[in-house]
mmCIF file of C-alpha atoms and ligand atoms in Angstrom:
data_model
loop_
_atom_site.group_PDB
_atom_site.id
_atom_site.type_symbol
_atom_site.label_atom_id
_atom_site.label_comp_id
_atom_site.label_asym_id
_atom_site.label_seq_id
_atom_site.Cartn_x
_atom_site.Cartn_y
_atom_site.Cartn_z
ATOM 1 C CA UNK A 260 49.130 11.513 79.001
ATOM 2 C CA UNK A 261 50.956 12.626 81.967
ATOM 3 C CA UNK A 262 52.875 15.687 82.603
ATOM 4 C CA UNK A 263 56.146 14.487 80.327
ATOM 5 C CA UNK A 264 57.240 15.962 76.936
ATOM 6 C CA UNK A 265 55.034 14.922 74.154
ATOM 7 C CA UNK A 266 56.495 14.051 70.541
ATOM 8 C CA UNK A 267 53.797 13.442 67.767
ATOM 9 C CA UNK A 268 55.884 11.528 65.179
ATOM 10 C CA UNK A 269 54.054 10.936 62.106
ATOM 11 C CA UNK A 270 54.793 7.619 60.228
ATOM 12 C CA UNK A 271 55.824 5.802 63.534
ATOM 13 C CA UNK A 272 54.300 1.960 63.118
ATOM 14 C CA UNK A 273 57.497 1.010 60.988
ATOM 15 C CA UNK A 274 60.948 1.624 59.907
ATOM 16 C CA UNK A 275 62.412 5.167 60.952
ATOM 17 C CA UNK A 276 59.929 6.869 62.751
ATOM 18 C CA UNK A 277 59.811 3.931 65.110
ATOM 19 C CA UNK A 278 62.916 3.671 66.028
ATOM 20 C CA UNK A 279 62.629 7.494 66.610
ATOM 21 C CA UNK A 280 59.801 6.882 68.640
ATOM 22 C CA UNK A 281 61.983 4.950 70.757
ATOM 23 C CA UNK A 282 64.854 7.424 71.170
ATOM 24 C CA UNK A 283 62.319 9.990 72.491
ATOM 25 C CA UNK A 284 60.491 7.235 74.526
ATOM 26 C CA UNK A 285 63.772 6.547 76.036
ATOM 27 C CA UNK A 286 64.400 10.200 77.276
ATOM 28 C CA UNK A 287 61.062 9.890 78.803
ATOM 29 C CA UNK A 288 58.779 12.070 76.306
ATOM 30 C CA UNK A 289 55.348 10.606 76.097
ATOM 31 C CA UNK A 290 54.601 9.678 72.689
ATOM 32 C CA UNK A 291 51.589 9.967 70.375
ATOM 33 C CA UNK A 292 52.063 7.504 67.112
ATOM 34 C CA UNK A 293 50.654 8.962 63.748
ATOM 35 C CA UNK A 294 50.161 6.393 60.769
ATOM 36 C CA UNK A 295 47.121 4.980 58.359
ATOM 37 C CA UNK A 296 47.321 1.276 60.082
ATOM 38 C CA UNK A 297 45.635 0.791 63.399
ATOM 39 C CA UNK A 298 46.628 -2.612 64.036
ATOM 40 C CA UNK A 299 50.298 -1.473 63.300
ATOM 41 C CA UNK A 300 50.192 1.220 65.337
ATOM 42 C CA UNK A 301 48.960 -0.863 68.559
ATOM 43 C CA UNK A 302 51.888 -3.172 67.677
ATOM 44 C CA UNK A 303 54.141 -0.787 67.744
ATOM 45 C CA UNK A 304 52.726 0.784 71.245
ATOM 46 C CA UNK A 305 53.360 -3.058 72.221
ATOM 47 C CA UNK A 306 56.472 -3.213 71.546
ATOM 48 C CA UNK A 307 57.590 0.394 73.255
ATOM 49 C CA UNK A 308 55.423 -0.614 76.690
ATOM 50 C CA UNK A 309 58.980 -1.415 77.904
ATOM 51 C CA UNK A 310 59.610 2.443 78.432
ATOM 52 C CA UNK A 311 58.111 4.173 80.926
ATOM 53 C CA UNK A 312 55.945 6.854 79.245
ATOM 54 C CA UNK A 313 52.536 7.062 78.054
ATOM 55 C CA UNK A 314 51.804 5.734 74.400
ATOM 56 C CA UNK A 315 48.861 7.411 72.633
ATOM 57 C CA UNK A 316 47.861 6.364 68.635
ATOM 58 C CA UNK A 317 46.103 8.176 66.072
ATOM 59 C CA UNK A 318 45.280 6.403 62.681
ATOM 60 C CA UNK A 319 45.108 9.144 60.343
ATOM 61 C CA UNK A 320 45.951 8.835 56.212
ATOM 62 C CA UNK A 321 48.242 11.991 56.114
ATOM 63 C CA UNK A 322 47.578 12.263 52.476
ATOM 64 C CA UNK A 323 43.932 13.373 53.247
ATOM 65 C CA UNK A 324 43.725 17.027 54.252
ATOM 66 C CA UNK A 325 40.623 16.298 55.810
ATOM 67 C CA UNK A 326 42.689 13.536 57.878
ATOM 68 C CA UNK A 327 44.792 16.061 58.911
ATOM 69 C CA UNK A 328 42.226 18.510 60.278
ATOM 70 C CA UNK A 329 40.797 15.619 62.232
ATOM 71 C CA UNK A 330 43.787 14.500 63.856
ATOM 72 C CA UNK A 331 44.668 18.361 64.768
ATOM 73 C CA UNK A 332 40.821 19.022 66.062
ATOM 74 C CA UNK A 333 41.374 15.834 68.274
ATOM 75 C CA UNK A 334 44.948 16.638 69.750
ATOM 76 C CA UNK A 335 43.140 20.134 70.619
ATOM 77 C CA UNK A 336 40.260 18.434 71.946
ATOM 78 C CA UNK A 337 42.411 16.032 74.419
ATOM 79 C CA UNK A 338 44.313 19.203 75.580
ATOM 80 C CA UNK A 339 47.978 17.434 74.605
ATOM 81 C CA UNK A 340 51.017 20.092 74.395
ATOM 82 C CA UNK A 341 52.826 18.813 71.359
ATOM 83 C CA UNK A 342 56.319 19.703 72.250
ATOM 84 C CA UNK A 343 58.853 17.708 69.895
ATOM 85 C CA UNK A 344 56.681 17.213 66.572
ATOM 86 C CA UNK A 345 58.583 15.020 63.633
ATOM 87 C CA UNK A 346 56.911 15.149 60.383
ATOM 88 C CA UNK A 347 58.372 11.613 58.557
ATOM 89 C CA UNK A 348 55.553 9.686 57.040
ATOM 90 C CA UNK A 349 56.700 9.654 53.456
ATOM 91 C CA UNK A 350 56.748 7.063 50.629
ATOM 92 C CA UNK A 351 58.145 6.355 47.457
ATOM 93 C CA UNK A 352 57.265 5.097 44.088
ATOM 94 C CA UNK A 353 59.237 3.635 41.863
ATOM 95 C CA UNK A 354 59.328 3.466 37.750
ATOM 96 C CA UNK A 355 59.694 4.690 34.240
ATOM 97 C CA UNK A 356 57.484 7.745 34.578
ATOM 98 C CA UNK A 357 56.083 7.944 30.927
ATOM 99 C CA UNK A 358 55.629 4.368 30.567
ATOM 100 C CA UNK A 359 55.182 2.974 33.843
ATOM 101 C CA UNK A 360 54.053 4.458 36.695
ATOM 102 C CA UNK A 361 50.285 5.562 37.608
ATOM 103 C CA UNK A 362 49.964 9.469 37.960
ATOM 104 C CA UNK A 363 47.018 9.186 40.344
ATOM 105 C CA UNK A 364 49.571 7.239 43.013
ATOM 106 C CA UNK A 365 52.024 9.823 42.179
ATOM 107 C CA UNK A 366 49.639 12.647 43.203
ATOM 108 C CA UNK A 367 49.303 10.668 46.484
ATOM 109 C CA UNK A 368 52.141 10.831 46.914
ATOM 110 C CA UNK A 369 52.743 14.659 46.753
ATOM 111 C CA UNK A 370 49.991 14.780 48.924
ATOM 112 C CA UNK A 371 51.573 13.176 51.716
ATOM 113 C CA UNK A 372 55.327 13.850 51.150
ATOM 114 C CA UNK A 373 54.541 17.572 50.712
ATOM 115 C CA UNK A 374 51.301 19.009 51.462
ATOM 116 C CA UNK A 375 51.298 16.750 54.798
ATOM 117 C CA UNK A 376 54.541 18.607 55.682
ATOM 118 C CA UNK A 377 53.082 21.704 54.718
ATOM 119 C CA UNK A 378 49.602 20.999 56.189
ATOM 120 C CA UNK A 379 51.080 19.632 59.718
ATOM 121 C CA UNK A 380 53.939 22.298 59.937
ATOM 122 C CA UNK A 381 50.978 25.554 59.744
ATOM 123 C CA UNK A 382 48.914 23.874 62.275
ATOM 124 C CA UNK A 383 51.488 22.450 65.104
ATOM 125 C CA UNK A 384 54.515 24.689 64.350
ATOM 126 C CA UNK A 385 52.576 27.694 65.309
ATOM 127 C CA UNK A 386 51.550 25.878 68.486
ATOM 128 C CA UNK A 387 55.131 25.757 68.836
ATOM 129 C CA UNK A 388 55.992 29.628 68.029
ATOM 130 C CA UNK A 389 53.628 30.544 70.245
ATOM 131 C CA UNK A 390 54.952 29.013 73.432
ATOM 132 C CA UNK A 391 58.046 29.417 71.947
ATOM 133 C CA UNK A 392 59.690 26.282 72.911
ATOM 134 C CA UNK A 393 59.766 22.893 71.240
ATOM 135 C CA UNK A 394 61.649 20.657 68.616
ATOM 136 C CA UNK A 395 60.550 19.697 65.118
ATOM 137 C CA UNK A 396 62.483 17.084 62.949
ATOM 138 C CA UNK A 397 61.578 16.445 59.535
ATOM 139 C CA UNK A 398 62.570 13.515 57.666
ATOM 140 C CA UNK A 399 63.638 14.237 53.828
ATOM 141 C CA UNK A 400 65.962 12.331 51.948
ATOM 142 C CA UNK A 401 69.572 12.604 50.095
ATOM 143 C CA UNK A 402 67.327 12.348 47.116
ATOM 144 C CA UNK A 403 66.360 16.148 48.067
ATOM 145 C CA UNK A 404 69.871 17.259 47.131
ATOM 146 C CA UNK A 405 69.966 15.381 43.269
ATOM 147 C CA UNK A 406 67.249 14.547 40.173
ATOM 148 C CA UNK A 407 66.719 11.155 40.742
ATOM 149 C CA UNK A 408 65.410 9.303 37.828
ATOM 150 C CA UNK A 409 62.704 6.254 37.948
ATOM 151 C CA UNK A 410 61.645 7.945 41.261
ATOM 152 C CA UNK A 411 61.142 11.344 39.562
ATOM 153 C CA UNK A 412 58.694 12.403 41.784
ATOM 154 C CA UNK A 413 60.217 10.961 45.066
ATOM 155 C CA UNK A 414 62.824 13.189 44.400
ATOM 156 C CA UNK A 415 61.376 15.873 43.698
ATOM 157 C CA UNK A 416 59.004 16.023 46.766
ATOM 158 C CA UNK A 417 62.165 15.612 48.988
ATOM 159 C CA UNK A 418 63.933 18.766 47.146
ATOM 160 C CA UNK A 419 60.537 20.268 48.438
ATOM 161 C CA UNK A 420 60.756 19.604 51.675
ATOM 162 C CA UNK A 421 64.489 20.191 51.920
ATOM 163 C CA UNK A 422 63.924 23.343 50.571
ATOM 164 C CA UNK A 423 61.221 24.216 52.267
ATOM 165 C CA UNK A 424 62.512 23.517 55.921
ATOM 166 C CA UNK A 425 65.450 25.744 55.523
ATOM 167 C CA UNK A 426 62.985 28.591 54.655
ATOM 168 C CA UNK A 427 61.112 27.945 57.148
ATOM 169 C CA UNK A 428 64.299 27.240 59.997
ATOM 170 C CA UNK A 429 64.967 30.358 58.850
ATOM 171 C CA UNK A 430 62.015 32.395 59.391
ATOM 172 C CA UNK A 431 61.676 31.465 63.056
ATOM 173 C CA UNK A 432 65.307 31.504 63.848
ATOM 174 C CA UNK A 433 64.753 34.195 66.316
ATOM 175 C CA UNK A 434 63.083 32.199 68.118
ATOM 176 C CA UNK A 435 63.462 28.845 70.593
ATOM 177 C CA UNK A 436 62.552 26.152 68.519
ATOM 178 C CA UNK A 437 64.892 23.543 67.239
ATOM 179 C CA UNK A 438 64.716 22.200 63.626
ATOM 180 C CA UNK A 439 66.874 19.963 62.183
ATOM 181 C CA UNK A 440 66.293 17.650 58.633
ATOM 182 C CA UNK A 441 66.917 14.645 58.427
ATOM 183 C CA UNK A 442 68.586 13.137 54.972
ATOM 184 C CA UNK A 443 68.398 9.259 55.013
ATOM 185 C CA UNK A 444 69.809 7.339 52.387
ATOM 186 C CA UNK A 445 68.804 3.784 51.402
ATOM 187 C CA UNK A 446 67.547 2.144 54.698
ATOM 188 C CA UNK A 447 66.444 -1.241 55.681
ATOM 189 C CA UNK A 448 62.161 -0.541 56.299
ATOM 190 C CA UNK A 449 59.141 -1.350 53.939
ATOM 191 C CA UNK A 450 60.446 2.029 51.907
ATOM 192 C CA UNK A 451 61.518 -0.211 48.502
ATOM 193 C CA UNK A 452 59.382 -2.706 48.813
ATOM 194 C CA UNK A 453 56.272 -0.299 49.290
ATOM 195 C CA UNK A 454 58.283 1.563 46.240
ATOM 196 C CA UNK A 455 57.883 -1.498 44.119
ATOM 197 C CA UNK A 456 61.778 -1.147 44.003
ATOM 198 C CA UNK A 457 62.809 -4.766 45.675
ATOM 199 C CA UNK A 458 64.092 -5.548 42.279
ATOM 200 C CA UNK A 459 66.382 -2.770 41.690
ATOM 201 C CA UNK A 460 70.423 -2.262 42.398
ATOM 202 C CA UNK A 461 69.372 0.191 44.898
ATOM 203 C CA UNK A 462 66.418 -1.908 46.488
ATOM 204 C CA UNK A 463 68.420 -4.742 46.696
ATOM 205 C CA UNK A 464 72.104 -3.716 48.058
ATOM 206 C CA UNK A 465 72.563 -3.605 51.522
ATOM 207 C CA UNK A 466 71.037 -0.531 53.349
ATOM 208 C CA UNK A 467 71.415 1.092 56.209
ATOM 209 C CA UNK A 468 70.436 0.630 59.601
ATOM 210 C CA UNK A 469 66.838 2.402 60.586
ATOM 211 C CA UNK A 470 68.222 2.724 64.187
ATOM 212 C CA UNK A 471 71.380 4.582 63.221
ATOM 213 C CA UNK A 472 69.734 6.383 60.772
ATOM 214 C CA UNK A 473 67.552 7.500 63.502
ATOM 215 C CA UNK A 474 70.105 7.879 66.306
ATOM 216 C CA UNK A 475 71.391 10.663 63.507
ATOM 217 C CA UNK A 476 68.603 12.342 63.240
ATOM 218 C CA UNK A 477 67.837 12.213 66.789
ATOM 219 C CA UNK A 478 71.479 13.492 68.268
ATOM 220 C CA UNK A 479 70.932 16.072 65.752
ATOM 221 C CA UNK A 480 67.757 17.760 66.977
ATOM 222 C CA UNK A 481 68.848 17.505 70.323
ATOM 223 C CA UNK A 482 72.315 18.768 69.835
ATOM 224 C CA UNK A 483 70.329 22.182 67.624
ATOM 225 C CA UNK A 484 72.164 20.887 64.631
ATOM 226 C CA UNK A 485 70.652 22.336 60.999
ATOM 227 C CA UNK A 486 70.716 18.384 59.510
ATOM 228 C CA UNK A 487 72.082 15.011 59.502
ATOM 229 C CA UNK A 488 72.232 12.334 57.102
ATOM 230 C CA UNK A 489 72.083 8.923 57.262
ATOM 231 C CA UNK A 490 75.563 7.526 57.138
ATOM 232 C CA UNK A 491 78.568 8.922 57.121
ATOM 233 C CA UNK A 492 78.772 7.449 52.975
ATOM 234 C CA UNK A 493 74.886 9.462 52.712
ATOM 235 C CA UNK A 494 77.360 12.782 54.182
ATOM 236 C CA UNK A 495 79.415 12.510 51.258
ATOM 237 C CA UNK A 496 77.110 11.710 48.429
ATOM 238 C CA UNK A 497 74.986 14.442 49.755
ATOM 239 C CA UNK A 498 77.357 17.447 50.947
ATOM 240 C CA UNK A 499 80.118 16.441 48.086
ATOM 241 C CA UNK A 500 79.230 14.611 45.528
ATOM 242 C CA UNK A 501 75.968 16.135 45.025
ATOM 243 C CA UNK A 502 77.504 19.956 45.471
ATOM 244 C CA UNK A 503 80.256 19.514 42.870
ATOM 245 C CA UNK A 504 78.454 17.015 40.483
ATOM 246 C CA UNK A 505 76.092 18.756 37.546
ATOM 247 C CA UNK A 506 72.264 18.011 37.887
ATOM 248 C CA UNK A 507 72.692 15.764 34.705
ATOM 249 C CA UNK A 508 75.589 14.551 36.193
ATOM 250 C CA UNK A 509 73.902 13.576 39.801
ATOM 251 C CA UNK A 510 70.637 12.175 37.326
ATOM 252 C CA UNK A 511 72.670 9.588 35.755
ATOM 253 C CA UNK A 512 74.659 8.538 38.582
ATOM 254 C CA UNK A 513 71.559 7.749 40.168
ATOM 255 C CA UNK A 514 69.786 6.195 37.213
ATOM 256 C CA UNK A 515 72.320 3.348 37.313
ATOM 257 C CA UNK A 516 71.028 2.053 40.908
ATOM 258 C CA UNK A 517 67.499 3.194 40.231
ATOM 259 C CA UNK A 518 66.528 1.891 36.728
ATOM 260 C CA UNK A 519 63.985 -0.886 36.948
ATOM 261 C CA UNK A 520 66.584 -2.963 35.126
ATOM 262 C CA UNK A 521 69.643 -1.374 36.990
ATOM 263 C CA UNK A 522 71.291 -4.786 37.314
ATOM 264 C CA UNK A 523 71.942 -3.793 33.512
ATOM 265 C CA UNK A 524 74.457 -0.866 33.286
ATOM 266 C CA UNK A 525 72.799 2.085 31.340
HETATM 267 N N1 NAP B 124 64.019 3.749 53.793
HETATM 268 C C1 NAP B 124 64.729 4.518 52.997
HETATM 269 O O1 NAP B 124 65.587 4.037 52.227
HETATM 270 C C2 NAP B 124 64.566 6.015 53.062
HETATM 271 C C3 NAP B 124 65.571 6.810 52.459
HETATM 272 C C4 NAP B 124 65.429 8.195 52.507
HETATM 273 C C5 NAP B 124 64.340 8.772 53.131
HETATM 274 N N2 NAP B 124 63.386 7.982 53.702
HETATM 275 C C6 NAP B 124 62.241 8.660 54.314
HETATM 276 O O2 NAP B 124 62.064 8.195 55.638
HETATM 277 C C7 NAP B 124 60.699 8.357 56.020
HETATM 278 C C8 NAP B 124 60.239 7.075 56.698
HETATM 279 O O3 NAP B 124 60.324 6.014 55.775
HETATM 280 P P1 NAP B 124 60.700 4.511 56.196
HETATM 281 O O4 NAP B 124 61.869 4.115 55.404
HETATM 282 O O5 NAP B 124 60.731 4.374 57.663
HETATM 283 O O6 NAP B 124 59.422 3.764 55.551
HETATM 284 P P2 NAP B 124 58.442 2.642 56.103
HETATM 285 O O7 NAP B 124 59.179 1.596 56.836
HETATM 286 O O8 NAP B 124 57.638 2.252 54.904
HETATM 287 O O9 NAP B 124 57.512 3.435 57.139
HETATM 288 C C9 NAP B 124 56.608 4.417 56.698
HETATM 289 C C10 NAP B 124 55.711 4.828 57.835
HETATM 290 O O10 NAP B 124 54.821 5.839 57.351
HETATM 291 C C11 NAP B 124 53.465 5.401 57.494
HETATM 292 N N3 NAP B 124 52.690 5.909 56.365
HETATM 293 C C12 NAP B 124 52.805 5.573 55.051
HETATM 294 N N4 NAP B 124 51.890 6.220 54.327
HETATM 295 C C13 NAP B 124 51.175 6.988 55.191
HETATM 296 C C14 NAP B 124 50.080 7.867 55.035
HETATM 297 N N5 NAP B 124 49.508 8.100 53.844
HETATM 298 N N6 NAP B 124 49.596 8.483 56.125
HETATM 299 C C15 NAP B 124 50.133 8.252 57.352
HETATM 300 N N7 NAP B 124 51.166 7.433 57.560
HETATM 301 C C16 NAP B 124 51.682 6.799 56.477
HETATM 302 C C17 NAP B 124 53.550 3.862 57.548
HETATM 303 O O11 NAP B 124 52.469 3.247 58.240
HETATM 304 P P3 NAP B 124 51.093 2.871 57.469
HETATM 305 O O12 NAP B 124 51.485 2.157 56.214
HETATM 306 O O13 NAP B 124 50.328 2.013 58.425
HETATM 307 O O14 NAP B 124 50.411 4.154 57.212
HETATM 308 C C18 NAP B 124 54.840 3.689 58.343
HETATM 309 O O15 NAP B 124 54.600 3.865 59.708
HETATM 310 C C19 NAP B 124 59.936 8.710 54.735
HETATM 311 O O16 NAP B 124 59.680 10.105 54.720
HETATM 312 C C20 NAP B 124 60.907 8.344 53.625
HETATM 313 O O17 NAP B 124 60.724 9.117 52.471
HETATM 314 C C21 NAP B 124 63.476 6.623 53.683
#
C-alpha cells in the first residue's frame, strides 16, 4: 500500500461493490477487495490495474465470524489505515418460506447480511472513531423499508441493517465520520440469479444499472448525505410509497413481482 486513502469494500469481485471499488479507485484511494472467491477477486484487481492505486485482496467468507477475526487480525498485522470502509457483501434467497426454502441457507444468510455488518462495524468503525476521520457506506436495500414476501428473510435482514445504521449514524454524529446507506433496488449483478429468483417478475424485468446504482451511493458518502437509493423510481417506492402504504399493503405489492410464479397475478 502506499500512502493514499484506503477503502476496504466488502463484496467487491462482482456487481455493486465493484463498481464502487472503481469510483474510489478513481479518486485515487488504494483499495483492499473483500469477498469468498480468490480467483474473482484477482480478476477483479485485473480489471481495476488501469487506475493508479494499489490493489490489495482478502478472501474471507463474511458469514464466518471466525473469517472475520482473521481478516481484522491481518489488516492489523499489515499496519493498513482503513479510512473509507463499505460494508456490502450481502445475498438473497428466494422462495415460499414454509414450503420451499432451506432454513440452514437462511441462517447464512443472517449471518452475513447482519452479523457481518454488525461484526465488521465494532471492529473497523472504532478504528475510525478513534482517529476520528473516515467514511463508511453500507449497502441495504429498498427491501429494508417494506415486508417483502418469498424473500422473507432478505427483507428482513435489510430492515436490520437500515435500522441499525441510523442508530448507529446517530450515536457518533458528534463526531467526523461520514455514513451514508445505500438502498438499491433491483440491479443487474449475480443478486437474482444467486437468489434462485431468474424466474420471477422481479428477476426477470429490466434492472438497474450497478454503476449508477453505485455512482448514488458513492456521490452520497462523499457529499455527507444520510442515504441514497438506487434510482430515482427506488426514491419513490422507498420514501413514498413505502411511507404512506400499510405493511400489508407494501407485502402484497411486493408479492406480485416476488412470487415464484409472479408471472401469475396473485
Ligand atoms: N442486485 C440487486 O438487485 C440488489 C438490490 C438491493 C440491494 N442489493 C445489495 O447490494 C449488495 C451487493 O449485491 P450485488 O447485487 O452486487 O450482488 P453480487 O453481484 O452477487 O455480488 C455480491 C458480492 O458479495 C460477495 N459475497 C457473497 N457472499 C459472500 C460472503 N459470504 N462473504 C464474502 N463475500 C461474499 C460476492 O463474491 P463471492 O461470491 O466470491 O464471495 C460478490 O463480490 C448486497 O448487500 C445486496 O443485498 C442488491
Amino acid at each position: 500500500m502506499s500512502n493514499k486513502k484506503l477503502a476496504l469494500i466488502t463484496g467487491a469481485s462482482n456487481g455493486i461493490g465493484f463498481e464502487l471499488a472503481k469510483l474510489f479507485a478513481k479518486d485515487d484511494y488504494d483499495l483492499l477487495l473483500v469477498s469468498r472467491g480468490q480467483e474473482k477477486l484477482e480478476a477483479a484487481k485485473k480489471e481495476l490495474a488501469i487506475f493508479n492505486v494499489s490493489i490489495t485482496t482478502f478472501a474471507a467468507d463474511l458469514s464466518k465470524y471466525d473469517d472475520i477475526i482473521r481478516l481484522k487480525a491481518w489488516v492489523e498485522q499489515q499496519g493498513y489505515i482503513i479510512n473509507a470502509l463499505v460494508l456490502n457483501a450481502g445475498q438473497g434467497y428466494g422462495g415460499d418460506f414454509l414450503q420451499k426454502t432451506e432454513l440452514a441457507r437462511e441462517l447464512e444468510l443472517i449471518r452475513l447480511n447482519v452479523d457481518s455488518y454488525v461484526h465488521l462495524s465494532k471492529l473497523f468503525i472504532k478504528d475510525l472513531v478513534r482517529r476520528n476521520e473516515g467514511s463508511v457506506l453500507m449497502t441495504s436495500s429498498v427491501s429494508g423499508t417494506a415486508p417483502i414476501p418469498y424473500e422473507a428473510v432478505y427483507g428482513a435482514s435489510k430492515a436490520f441493517v437500515n435500522s441499525f445504521f441510523y442508530a448507529l449514524r446517530n450515536e457518533i454524529k458528534t463526531t467526523n465520520i461520514k455514513m451514508t446507506l445505500l438502498m438499491p433496488g433491483a440491479t443487474e449483478t449475480n443478486f437474482f440469479k444467486n437468489a434462485d429468483m431468474a424466474e420471477t417478475k422481479v428477476g426477470s424485468m429490466k434492472k438497474d444499472d450497478p454503476a449508477e446504482v453505485a455512482y448514488r451511493g458513492y456521490y452520497a458518502l462523499m457529499s455527507g448525505h444520510e442515504y441514497a437509493y438506487g434510482s430515482d423510481e427506488v426514491e419513490y417506492e422507498g420514501d413514498v410509497l413505502n411511507r404512506i402504504q400499510s405493511e400489508s399493503q407494501k407485502a402484497q405489492r411486493h408479492r406480485l413481482i416476488s412470487h415464484p410464479d409472479s408471472t401469475l397475478n396473485k
